XYZ file of C-alpha atoms in Angstrom:
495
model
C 78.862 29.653 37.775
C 82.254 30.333 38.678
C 81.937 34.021 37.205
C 78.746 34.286 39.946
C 80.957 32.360 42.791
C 83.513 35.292 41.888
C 81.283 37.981 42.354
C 79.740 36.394 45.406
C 83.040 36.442 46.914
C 84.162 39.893 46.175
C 80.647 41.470 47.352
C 80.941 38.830 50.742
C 84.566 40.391 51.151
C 83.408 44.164 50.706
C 80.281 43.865 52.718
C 82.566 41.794 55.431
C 85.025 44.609 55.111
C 82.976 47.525 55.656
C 81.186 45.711 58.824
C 84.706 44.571 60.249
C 85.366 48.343 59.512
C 82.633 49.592 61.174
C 82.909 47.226 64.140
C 86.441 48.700 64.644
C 85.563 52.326 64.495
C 82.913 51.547 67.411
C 85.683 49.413 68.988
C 88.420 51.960 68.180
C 85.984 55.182 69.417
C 85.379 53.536 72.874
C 89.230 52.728 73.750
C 90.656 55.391 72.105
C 88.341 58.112 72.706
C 85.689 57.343 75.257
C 87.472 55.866 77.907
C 90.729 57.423 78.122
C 88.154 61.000 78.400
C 86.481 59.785 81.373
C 90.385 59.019 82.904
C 91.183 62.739 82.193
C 87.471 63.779 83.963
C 88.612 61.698 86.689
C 92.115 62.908 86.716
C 90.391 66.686 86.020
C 88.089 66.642 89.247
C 91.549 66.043 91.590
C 93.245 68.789 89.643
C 90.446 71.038 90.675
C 90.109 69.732 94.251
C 94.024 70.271 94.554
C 92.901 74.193 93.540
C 90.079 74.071 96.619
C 92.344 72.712 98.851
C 95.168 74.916 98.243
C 93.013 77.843 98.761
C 91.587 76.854 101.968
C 94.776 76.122 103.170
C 96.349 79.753 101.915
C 93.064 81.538 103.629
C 93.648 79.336 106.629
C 97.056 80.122 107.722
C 97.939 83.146 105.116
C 101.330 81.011 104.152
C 102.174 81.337 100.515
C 103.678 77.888 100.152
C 100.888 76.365 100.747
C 99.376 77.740 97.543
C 101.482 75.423 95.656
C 98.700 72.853 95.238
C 96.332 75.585 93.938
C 98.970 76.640 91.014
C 99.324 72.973 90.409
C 96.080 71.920 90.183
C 95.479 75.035 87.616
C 98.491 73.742 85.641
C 97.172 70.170 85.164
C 93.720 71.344 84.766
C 94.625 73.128 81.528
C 96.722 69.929 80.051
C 94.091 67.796 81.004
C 90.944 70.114 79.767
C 93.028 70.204 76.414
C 93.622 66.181 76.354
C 89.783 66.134 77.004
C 89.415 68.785 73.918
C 92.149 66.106 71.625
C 89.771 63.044 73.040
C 86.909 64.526 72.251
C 87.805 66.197 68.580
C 84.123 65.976 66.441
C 81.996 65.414 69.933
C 79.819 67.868 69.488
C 77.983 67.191 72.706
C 80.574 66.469 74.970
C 82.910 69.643 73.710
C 79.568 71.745 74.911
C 79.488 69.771 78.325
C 83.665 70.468 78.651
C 83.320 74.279 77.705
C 80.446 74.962 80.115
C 82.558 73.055 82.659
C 85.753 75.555 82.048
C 83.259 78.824 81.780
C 82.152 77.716 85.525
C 85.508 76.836 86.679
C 86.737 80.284 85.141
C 83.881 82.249 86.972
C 84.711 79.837 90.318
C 88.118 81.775 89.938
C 87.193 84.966 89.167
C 84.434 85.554 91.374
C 85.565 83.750 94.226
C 89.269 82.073 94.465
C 91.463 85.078 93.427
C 89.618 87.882 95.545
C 90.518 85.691 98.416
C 94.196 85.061 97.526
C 94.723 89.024 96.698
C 92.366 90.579 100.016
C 92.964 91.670 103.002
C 92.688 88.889 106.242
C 89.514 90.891 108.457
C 90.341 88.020 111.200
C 89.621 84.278 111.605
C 85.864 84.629 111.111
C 86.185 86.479 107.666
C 88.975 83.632 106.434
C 85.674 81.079 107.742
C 83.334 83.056 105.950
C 85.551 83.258 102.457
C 86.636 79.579 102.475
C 82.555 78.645 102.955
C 81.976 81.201 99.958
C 84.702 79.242 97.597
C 83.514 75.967 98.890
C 79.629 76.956 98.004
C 81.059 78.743 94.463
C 82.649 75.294 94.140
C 79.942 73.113 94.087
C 78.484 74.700 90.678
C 81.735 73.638 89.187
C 81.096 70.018 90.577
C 77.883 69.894 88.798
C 79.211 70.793 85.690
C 82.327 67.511 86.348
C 79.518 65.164 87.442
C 77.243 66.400 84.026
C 80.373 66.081 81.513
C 81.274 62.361 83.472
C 77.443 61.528 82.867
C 77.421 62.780 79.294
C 80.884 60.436 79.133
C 79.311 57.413 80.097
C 76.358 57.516 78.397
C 78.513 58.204 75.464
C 80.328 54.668 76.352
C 77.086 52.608 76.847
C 75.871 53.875 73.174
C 78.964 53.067 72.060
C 78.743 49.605 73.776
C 75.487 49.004 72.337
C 76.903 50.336 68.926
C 79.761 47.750 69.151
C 77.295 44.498 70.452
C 75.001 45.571 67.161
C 78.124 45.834 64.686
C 79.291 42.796 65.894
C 75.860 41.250 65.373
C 75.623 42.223 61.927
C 79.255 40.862 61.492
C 78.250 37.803 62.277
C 75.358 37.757 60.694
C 76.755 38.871 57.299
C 79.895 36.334 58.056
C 77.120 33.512 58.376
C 75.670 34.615 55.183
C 78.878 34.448 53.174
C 79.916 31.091 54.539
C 76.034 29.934 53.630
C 76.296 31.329 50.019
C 79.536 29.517 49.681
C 78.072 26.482 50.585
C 75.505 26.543 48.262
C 77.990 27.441 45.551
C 80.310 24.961 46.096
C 77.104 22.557 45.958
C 75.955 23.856 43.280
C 79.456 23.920 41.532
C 79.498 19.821 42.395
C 76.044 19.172 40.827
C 77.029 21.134 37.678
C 80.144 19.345 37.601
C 78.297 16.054 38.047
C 75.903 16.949 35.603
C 77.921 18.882 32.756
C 80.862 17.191 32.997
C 81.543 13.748 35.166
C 78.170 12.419 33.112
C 79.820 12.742 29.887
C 83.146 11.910 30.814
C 82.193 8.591 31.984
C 80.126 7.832 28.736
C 83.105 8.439 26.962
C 85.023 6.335 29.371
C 82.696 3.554 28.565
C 83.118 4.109 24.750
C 87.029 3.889 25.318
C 86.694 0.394 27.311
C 84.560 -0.605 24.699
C 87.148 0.059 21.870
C 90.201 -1.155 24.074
C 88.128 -4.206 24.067
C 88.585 -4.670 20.691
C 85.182 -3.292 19.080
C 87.301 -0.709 17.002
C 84.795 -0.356 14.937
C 82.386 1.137 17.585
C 82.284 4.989 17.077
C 82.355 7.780 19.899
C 79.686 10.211 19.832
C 80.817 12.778 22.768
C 78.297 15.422 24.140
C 78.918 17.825 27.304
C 80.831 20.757 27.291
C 82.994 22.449 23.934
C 85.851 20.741 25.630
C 84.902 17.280 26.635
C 83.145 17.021 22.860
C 86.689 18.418 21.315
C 88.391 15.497 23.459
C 85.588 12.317 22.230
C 85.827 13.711 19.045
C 89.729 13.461 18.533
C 89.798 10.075 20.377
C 87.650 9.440 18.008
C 89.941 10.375 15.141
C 92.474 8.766 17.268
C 90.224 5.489 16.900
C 90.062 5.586 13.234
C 93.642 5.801 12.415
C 94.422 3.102 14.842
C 91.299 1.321 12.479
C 93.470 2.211 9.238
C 96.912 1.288 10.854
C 95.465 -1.962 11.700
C 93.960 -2.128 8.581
C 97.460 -1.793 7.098
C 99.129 -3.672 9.318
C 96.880 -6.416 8.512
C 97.431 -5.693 4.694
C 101.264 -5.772 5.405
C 101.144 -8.843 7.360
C 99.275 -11.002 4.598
C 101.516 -9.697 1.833
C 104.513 -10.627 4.691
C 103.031 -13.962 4.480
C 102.655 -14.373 0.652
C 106.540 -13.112 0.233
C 107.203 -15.922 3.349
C 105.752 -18.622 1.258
C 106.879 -17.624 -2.032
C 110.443 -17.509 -0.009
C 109.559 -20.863 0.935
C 108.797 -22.055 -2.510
C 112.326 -20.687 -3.726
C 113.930 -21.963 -0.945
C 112.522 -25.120 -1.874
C 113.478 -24.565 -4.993
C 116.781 -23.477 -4.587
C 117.715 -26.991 -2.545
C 115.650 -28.869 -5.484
C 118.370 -27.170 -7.822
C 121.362 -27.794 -4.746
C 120.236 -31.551 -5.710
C 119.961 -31.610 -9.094
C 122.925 -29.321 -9.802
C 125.484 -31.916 -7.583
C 124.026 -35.010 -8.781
C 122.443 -34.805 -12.618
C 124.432 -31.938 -13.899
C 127.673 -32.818 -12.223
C 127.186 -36.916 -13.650
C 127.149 -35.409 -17.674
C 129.826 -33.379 -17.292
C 132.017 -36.696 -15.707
C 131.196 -38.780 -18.548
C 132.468 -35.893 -21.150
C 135.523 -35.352 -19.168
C 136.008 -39.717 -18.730
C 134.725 -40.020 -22.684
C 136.925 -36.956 -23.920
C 140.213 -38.160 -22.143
C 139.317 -41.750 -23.188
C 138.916 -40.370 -26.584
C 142.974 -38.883 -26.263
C 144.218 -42.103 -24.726
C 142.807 -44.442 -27.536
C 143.224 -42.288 -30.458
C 146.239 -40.439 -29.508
C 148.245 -41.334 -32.203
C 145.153 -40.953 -35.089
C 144.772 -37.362 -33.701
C 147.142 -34.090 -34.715
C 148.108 -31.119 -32.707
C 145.024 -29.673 -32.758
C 142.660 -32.465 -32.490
C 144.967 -33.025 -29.337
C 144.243 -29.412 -28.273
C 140.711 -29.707 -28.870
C 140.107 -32.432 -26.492
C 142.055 -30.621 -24.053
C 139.816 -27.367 -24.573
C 136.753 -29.585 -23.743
C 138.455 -31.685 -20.517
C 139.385 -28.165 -19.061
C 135.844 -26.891 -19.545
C 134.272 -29.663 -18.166
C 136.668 -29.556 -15.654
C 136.409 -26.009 -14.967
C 132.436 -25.913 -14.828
C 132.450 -29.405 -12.236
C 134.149 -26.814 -10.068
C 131.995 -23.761 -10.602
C 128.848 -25.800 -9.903
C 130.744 -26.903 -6.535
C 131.585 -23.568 -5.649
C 128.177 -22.422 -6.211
C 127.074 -25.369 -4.495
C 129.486 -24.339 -1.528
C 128.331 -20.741 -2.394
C 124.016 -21.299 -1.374
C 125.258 -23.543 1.658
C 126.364 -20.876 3.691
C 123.184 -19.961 6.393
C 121.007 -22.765 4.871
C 122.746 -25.926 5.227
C 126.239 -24.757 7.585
C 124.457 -23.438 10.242
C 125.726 -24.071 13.523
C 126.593 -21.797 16.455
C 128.946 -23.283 18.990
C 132.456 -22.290 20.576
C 135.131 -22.653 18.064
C 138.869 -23.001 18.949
C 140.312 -20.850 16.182
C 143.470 -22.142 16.875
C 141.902 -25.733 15.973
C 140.913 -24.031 12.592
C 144.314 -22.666 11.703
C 145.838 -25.893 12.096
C 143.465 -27.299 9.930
C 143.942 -25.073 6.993
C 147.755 -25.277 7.690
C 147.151 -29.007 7.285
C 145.345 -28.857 4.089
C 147.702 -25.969 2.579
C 151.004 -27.789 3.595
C 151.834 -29.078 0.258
C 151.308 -25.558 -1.177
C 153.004 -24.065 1.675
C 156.306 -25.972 1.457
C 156.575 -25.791 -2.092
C 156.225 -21.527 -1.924
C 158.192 -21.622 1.558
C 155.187 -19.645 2.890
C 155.964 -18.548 6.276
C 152.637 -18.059 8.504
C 153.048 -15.652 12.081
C 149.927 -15.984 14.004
C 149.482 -15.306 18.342
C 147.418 -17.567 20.404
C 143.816 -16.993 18.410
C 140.536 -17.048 20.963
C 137.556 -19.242 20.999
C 134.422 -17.718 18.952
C 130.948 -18.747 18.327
C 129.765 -19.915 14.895
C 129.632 -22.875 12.233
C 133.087 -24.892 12.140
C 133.180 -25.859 8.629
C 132.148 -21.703 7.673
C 134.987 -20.500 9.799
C 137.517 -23.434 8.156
C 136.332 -21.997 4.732
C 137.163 -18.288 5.840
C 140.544 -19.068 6.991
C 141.479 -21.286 4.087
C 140.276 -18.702 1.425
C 141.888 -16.084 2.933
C 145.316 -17.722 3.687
C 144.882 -19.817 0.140
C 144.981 -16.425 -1.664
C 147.778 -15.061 0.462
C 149.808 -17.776 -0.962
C 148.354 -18.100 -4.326
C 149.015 -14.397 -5.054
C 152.366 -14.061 -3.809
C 155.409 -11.688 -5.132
C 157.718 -13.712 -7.914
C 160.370 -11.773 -5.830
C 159.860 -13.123 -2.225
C 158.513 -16.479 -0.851
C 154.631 -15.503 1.110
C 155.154 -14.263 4.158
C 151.285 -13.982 5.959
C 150.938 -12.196 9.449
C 147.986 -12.663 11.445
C 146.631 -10.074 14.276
C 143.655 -10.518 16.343
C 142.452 -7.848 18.604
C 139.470 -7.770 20.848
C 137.120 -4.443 21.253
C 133.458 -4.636 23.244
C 132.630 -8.024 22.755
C 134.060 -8.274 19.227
C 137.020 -9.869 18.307
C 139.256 -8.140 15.153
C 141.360 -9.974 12.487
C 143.596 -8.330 10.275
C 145.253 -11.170 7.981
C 148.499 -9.356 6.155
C 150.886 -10.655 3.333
C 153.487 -9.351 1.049
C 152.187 -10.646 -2.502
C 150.930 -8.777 -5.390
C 148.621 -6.537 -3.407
C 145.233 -5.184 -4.623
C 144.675 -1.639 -6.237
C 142.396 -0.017 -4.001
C 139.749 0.448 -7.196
C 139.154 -3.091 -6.207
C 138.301 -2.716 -3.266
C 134.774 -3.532 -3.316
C 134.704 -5.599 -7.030
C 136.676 -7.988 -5.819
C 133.925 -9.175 -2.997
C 131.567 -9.867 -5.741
C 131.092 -13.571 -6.791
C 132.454 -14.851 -9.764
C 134.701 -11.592 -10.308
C 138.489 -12.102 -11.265
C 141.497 -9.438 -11.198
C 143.745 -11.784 -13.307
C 143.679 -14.010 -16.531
C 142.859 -17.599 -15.606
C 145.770 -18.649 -17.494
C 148.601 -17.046 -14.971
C 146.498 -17.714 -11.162
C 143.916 -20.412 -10.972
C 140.563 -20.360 -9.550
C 136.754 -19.547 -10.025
C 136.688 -15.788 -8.407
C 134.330 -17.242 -5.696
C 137.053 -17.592 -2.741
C 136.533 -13.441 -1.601
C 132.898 -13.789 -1.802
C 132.812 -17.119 0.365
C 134.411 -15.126 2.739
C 132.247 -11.675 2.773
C 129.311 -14.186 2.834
C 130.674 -16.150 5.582
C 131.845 -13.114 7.814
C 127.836 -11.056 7.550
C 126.477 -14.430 8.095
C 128.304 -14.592 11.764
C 127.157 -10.952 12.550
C 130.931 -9.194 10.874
C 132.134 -7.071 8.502
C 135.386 -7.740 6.240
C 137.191 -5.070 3.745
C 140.509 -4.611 2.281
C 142.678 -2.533 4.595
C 143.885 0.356 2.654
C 146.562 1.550 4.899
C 148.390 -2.000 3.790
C 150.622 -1.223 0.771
C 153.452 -4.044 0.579
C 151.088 -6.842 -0.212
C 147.422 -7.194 0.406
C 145.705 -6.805 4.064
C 142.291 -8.397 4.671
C 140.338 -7.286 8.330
C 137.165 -8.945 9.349
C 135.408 -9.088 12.577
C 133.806 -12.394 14.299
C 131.479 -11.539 17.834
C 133.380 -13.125 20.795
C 129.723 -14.302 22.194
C 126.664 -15.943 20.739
C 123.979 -13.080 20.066
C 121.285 -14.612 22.158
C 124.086 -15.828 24.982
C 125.258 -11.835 25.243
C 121.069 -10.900 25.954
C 120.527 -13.271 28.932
């Protein structure tokens, strides 16, 4: 159809062109031809009346000067006659009409005009008798003006007729075109209705259909090669939706299993919290009471290494009563110290100053710290941080130097940065990352104290408040922890 509407056009604009063509040719040929010729007929017939009158004038009176008009009437009748002979180029009919009009105006000359300007004056009645002559020798070349003027305007009403029928056609064919079109273009919106709105809105109804949630309702497209090609990968579009769903759904019930199996350790894991700091903590009283009991009463029955013996097992029962709390302390972090309010740091520091003042006086620890900010998080977390962290700084000090601990804070986009410094035994950077991990000690038990469970407390303190902490590596006299702590409460910062 559109290939047809194409060719419909192009014939409609040749046919429209050639009839516009041929309505300016008629149009052209009567103002550029036709009517300026019947000017120069017009303007001819007073160049040859200036000829008459210039030779009646002449045979009149016999003055020369007054054959002036004569020699310029013969002048413009030779520019005009060949204007009239440029006008009329390829007018076959009218060229005839103009030559027999110059023949007679040639003989009118000859015969007539110049014997009367060259002769001899007889006396006034001859002069009468010779300007009668040229006037009577005249009139033949009068006919043959008045027959080339006729020929001219019957050449102009043909040509008016000519241009009325041209234009008639013009419109006609114009009318045509524009009525073709029109049926086109109607025919065009039927076809589209037909071939391609039709289908398009069946597979609009399958689509609303499926985005109703019938995704199981298949698209079968028909129209045109490139309305089918679109239903058919909507379709395709339709069944992977089907199989992501599918998985989703898969994903989200397996989700759910792992969410109550993590429920059932959970629950598990505070069944154990229970048991491990009320029946395993009560046996391991009693041997510790029993064993020390045993020292006291039998002290002087027992030898050196009976004595050392019941020290082995007071120590062990000692030492696991404080692993068990540790790992007690350990699976509290996120589960049962959970809070998120605004915590004075400041309030914290004086806290763990507090609790480490004993240990601090004895070492003559020295402790530099600027006004800390408020953060958000758990109290009792953020007590056990600080506490760790300064605990180690004087537990691990230089037998050279008493502690001295710096602390920095800095603030950067919403997150505030820590950097606690001291000058004790420092930490090989090898370390760096072992030393994080729970349970895991750099030194014999025998010369520092301790479970290994203090640096791990803190890493799992720090990533449960949304920071990082690592061992600063640029520190080398002493050891240099830096953390970070968010100055705002996650959900506070998205409102």
């Amino acid at each position: 159809m559109l290939v047809s509407m194409v060719l419909l056009i192009l014939v409609g604009a040749a046919l429209g062109t050639q009839v516009l063509a041929d309505t300016t040719a008629v149009s052209n040929r009567l103002a550029d031809r036709i009517s300026p010729a019947r000017t120069a007929v017009v303007q001819l017939d007073a160049a040859l009346r200036d000829q008459v009158s210039g030779t009646r004038a002449y045979v009149l009176s016999g003055r020369a000067e007054l054959l002036e008009p004569y020699r310029s009437g013969a002048a413009a009748e030779q520019a005009i006659t060949a204007r009239l002979r440029e006008l009329l180029a390829g007018e076959t009919r009218l060229l005839t009409e103009l030559d027999a009009l110059q023949q007679q105006a040639a003989l009118w000359r000859r015969d007539t005009t110049e014997p009367l300007l060259t002769g001899q004056r007889t006396g006034a009645s001859d002069a009468v008798l010779a300007e009668q002559a040229g006037t009577q020798a005249f009139a033949g070349v009068r006919t043959r003006l008045s027959a080339l003027d006729t020929a001219l305007s019957e050449e102009r009403d043909r040509g008016r007729q000519a241009l009325d029928d041209s234009r008639r056609v013009r419109n006609i064919v114009f009318l045509g075109i524009g009525a073709l079109l029109l049926a086109a273009i109607a025919a065009i919106a039927v076809l589209l209705r037909v071939v391609v709105l039709r289908p398009l809105g069946r597979l609009g109804t399958a689509v609303r259909v499926v985005a109703a949630g019938d995704f199981e309702h298949r698209l079968s497209p028909h129209g045109p090669a490139d309305i089918a090609t679109l239903g058919r990968d909507v379709d395709a579009m339709r069944c992977r939706l089907v199989d992501a769903l599918v998985t989703a759904g898969k994903a989200r019930d397996e989700s759910e299993q792992r969410q109550l199996a993590l429920t059932r350790s959970n629950s598990d894991l505070e069944q154990f919290a229970y048991v491990a700091s009320h029946d395993l903590q009560e046996p391991l009283r009693k041997v510790a009471s029993f064993c020390q009991l045993l020292q006291r009463r039998y002290a002087d029955v027992l030898d050196e290494r009976g004595q050392q013996y019941i020290d082995f097992a007071v120590d062990g029962a000692t030492r696991m009563q404080r692993l068990i709390n540790d790992l007690l302390t350990f699976s509290r972090i996120g589960r049962v110290y959970d809070s998120h309010q605004p915590v004075d740091l400041n309030t914290v520091l004086q806290q763990v100053e507090q609790t480490l003042a004993t240990t601090i006086d004895d070492t003559g620890a020295r402790i530099d710290r600027p006004r800390l900010p408020t953060v958000y998080g758990d109290p009792t977390l953020l007590t056990m941080l600080w506490q760790n962290l300064l605990g180690n700084a004087v537990k691990f000090r230089h037998p050279d130097r008493p502690p001295h601990v710096s602390i920095i804070a800095a603030a950067d986009s919403g997150t505030w940065t820590f950097t606690v410094r001291d000058n004790g035994i420092g930490i090989d950077l090898e370390f760096a990352d072992k030393i994080f991990v729970i349970f895991q000690r750099l030194h014999p038990r025998e010369k520092y104290t301790g479970t290994g469970i203090g640096l791990a407390i803190c890493k799992r303190v720090v990533e449960h408040h949304g920071g990082q902490i690592r061992l600063d590596p640029s520190h080398h006299d002493g050891a240099a922890f830096e953390f970070t702590l968010p100055e705002r409460e996650a959900h506070a910062d998205a409102s």
